[in-house]
């Protein structure tokens, strides 16, 4: 998917909502556990209920890998279902991969070719040769960790190194890599005060923003400091939407939560 196609979806739906599909079998409605593939059935219902309100879906691969081959097959079925039924929706493999050379090439092949995701999250700690293999894929996007929403982000990301915070150096350096136009960045909503500085470095890039909702991030603050002329934001919400109910009405309640988010976004856009 091209960046312009994503922008078109945002304009059409008046939404920049990304729904995180982080499926925990201990939290999904009990009646689904009786089905052949509970994870897929849960995802399918959530997707069908929210596809007109969301512009992106983001399965965190850990929630699938935890269940072994069955979980991976559920992930494969989920992404295929989205691509076949709602092909205009942007898909994100939240895998946070990061390795060098041939290993990164194989990770990229797995997510971009085999599973056919539009994007994948990566960690930049190993530098250029760990990220450029992902960037080599045309019309695919690499979403690099920049400033994350967790408490431990302050251990390294905001350290002052030679007069500049490390996360700023990472952003600046990434712009010099081959095919850097395919880069997007993860910036946590709980770090809203940093968005102004980040936009000075990457004014035109899309930012994937976790942390709104269950983690306490503010949608209005993120938009105030992080939005650009093309919106440039994908606001992720996982638990607040997909676990709005653990009863048979779970998809209906998920839609209600997604609709609330979409309406807030529409108000901001207008």
XYZ file of C-alpha atoms in Angstrom:
270
model
C 0.000 0.000 0.000
C 1.273 3.469 -0.853
C 1.297 6.316 1.632
C -1.224 8.173 -0.520
C -3.636 5.239 -0.336
C -3.419 5.371 3.451
C -4.050 9.121 3.397
C -7.067 8.530 1.138
C -8.529 6.079 3.671
C -8.060 8.591 6.493
C -9.878 11.247 4.491
C -12.658 8.875 3.452
C -13.349 7.473 6.908
C -12.516 10.652 8.819
C -10.489 8.422 11.067
C -6.876 7.599 11.841
C -7.695 4.714 14.162
C -5.572 1.581 14.303
C -7.060 -1.379 16.167
C -4.544 -3.613 17.905
C -5.412 -7.292 17.610
C -3.602 -8.562 20.723
C -5.536 -11.714 21.446
C -5.239 -13.420 24.825
C -7.251 -16.641 25.121
C -7.747 -15.911 28.817
C -9.627 -12.720 27.978
C -11.769 -13.537 24.958
C -15.431 -14.605 25.368
C -15.699 -18.165 26.650
C -18.091 -19.318 23.941
C -15.377 -18.789 21.318
C -13.138 -21.343 23.015
C -15.462 -24.022 21.688
C -14.673 -23.115 18.061
C -11.938 -24.672 15.948
C -9.848 -21.479 15.877
C -10.876 -19.136 18.723
C -8.244 -16.513 17.926
C -9.302 -16.158 14.317
C -13.007 -16.187 15.146
C -12.432 -13.411 17.681
C -10.399 -11.356 15.215
C -12.877 -11.886 12.399
C -15.754 -10.611 14.522
C -13.782 -7.554 15.673
C -12.683 -6.755 12.118
C -16.181 -7.134 10.667
C -17.553 -4.859 13.403
C -14.965 -2.078 13.061
C -13.625 -2.100 9.486
C -15.516 1.048 8.477
C -14.171 2.956 11.486
C -10.508 1.897 11.423
C -7.862 2.548 8.796
C -5.387 0.000 10.167
C -5.120 -3.257 12.113
C -2.060 -4.202 14.138
C -1.640 -7.747 15.402
C 1.180 -7.968 17.945
C 2.883 -11.173 16.855
C 3.811 -12.179 20.422
C 0.153 -12.897 21.126
C 0.201 -15.431 18.278
C 3.685 -16.883 18.693
C 2.785 -17.692 22.313
C 0.421 -20.401 21.030
C 2.947 -22.046 18.739
C 2.049 -23.197 15.252
C -1.698 -22.844 15.961
C -1.225 -19.196 16.859
C 0.869 -18.518 13.768
C -1.809 -20.121 11.582
C -4.400 -17.890 13.264
C -2.273 -14.864 12.385
C -1.967 -16.048 8.794
C -5.733 -16.528 8.534
C -6.342 -13.105 10.084
C -4.130 -11.178 7.675
C -5.503 -13.109 4.717
C -9.051 -12.305 5.828
C -8.263 -8.582 6.006
C -6.478 -8.544 2.651
C -9.234 -10.445 0.865
C -12.243 -8.689 2.416
C -10.982 -5.206 3.308
C -7.939 -4.653 1.053
C -7.946 -0.863 1.530
C -7.064 -1.242 5.220
C -3.424 -0.782 6.257
C -1.934 -3.768 8.074
C 0.880 -3.690 10.621
C 2.841 -6.680 11.864
C 3.894 -5.536 15.319
C 6.909 -7.807 15.486
C 9.681 -5.418 16.626
C 12.313 -7.307 14.694
C 15.909 -6.130 14.543
C 18.868 -8.112 13.245
C 21.545 -7.695 10.610
C 21.962 -8.591 6.953
C 20.455 -11.824 5.728
C 18.455 -12.300 8.932
C 16.610 -9.015 8.455
C 16.044 -9.897 4.806
C 14.373 -13.125 5.884
C 12.223 -11.340 8.480
C 11.172 -8.873 5.796
C 10.371 -11.676 3.393
C 8.280 -13.442 6.041
C 6.087 -10.437 6.807
C 5.990 -8.677 3.434
C 5.907 -11.608 1.017
C 4.602 -14.673 2.837
C 2.070 -12.971 5.114
C 1.625 -9.897 2.877
C 1.516 -7.252 5.610
C 1.794 -3.619 4.528
C 4.245 -2.810 7.306
C 6.289 -4.208 10.156
C 7.728 -2.682 13.327
C 11.501 -2.876 13.819
C 14.024 -1.935 16.500
C 16.909 0.305 15.292
C 19.520 -0.569 17.923
C 21.707 -2.535 15.472
C 21.726 0.284 12.958
C 21.449 0.732 9.217
C 22.122 -2.815 8.035
C 19.390 -4.135 10.334
C 16.721 -1.821 8.872
C 17.589 -1.278 5.210
C 16.615 -4.841 4.184
C 13.043 -3.985 5.229
C 13.154 -0.652 3.400
C 14.061 -2.369 0.126
C 10.464 -3.566 -0.409
C 8.467 -1.258 -2.664
C 5.171 0.052 -1.268
C 5.895 -1.611 2.072
C 6.567 0.378 5.213
C 9.023 -0.077 8.049
C 7.828 1.363 11.354
C 10.870 2.036 13.487
C 10.810 2.418 17.261
C 11.648 6.035 18.054
C 10.256 6.969 21.458
C 8.143 4.296 23.109
C 5.371 4.575 25.693
C 6.818 2.256 28.356
C 8.510 3.346 31.577
C 11.838 1.853 30.494
C 11.987 4.196 27.504
C 13.889 6.595 29.750
C 16.672 4.038 30.301
C 18.195 4.780 26.880
C 15.965 6.675 24.456
C 16.082 10.061 26.182
C 19.707 9.908 27.321
C 21.768 12.932 26.363
C 24.611 11.788 24.110
C 27.039 14.480 22.934
C 24.476 17.183 23.611
C 21.450 15.553 21.936
C 18.905 13.023 23.160
C 19.517 9.589 21.701
C 16.048 9.272 20.150
C 16.683 12.460 18.147
C 19.966 11.075 16.860
C 18.210 7.867 15.846
C 15.583 9.849 13.922
C 18.161 12.031 12.178
C 20.367 9.087 11.241
C 17.463 7.032 9.897
C 16.699 9.738 7.339
C 20.081 9.035 5.672
C 19.338 5.353 5.039
C 18.489 4.000 1.606
C 14.742 4.163 0.846
C 14.110 6.084 4.065
C 10.911 7.417 2.449
C 9.437 4.020 3.444
C 10.000 4.749 7.138
C 7.334 5.423 9.722
C 8.012 5.754 13.445
C 6.583 4.522 16.742
C 6.065 7.358 19.229
C 4.184 6.654 22.451
C 1.147 8.742 23.364
C 2.394 9.020 26.933
C 5.275 11.132 25.571
C 3.023 13.817 24.040
C 5.328 16.654 25.101
C 8.031 15.267 22.795
C 5.965 15.386 19.584
C 6.914 18.974 18.762
C 10.611 18.111 18.728
C 9.982 14.921 16.761
C 8.012 16.791 14.107
C 10.962 19.163 13.622
C 13.031 16.144 12.541
C 10.429 14.073 10.639
C 7.699 16.555 9.656
C 6.158 14.451 6.896
C 6.426 10.901 8.244
C 3.583 8.842 9.653
C 3.789 8.164 13.383
C 2.258 5.038 14.916
C 1.080 6.083 18.356
C 0.318 3.464 21.017
C -0.710 4.361 24.544
C -4.030 6.169 24.019
C -6.711 4.632 26.216
C -5.606 1.915 28.630
C -2.115 3.432 29.038
C -3.458 6.913 29.711
C -2.265 8.851 26.653
C -4.307 11.869 25.516
C -5.691 11.868 21.961
C -6.105 15.647 21.920
C -2.540 16.272 23.138
C -1.052 13.873 20.593
C -2.998 15.532 17.772
C -2.149 19.041 18.983
C 1.582 18.423 18.793
C 1.908 15.499 16.383
C -0.511 16.039 13.501
C 0.800 17.287 10.152
C -0.865 18.459 6.933
C -1.775 14.875 5.964
C -2.706 13.918 9.546
C 0.410 11.744 9.734
C -0.815 9.783 12.742
C -2.082 6.261 13.331
C -3.537 6.111 16.837
C -3.526 2.554 18.133
C -6.052 1.247 20.621
C -6.047 -2.409 21.611
C -7.509 -3.460 24.956
C -10.024 -0.606 25.239
C -11.676 -1.760 22.015
C -11.239 -5.499 21.677
C -11.967 -6.273 25.349
C -14.841 -3.825 25.788
C -16.926 -6.899 26.650
C -16.205 -10.571 27.277
C -19.770 -11.636 26.541
C -21.546 -12.642 23.363
C -21.934 -8.929 22.573
C -18.140 -8.410 22.433
C -18.094 -7.332 18.764
C -20.969 -4.902 19.262
C -19.257 -3.337 22.286
C -15.955 -3.181 20.392
C -17.695 -1.278 17.624
C -19.177 1.160 20.144
C -15.708 1.896 21.557
C -14.202 2.251 18.074
C -17.044 4.569 17.068
C -16.341 6.806 20.061
C -12.703 7.056 18.999
C -13.627 7.708 15.356
C -16.058 10.464 16.335
C -13.406 12.186 18.425
C -11.031 11.953 15.472
C -13.636 13.303 13.092
C -14.178 16.276 15.395
C -10.439 16.958 15.478
C -10.177 16.702 11.696
C -13.032 19.119 11.168
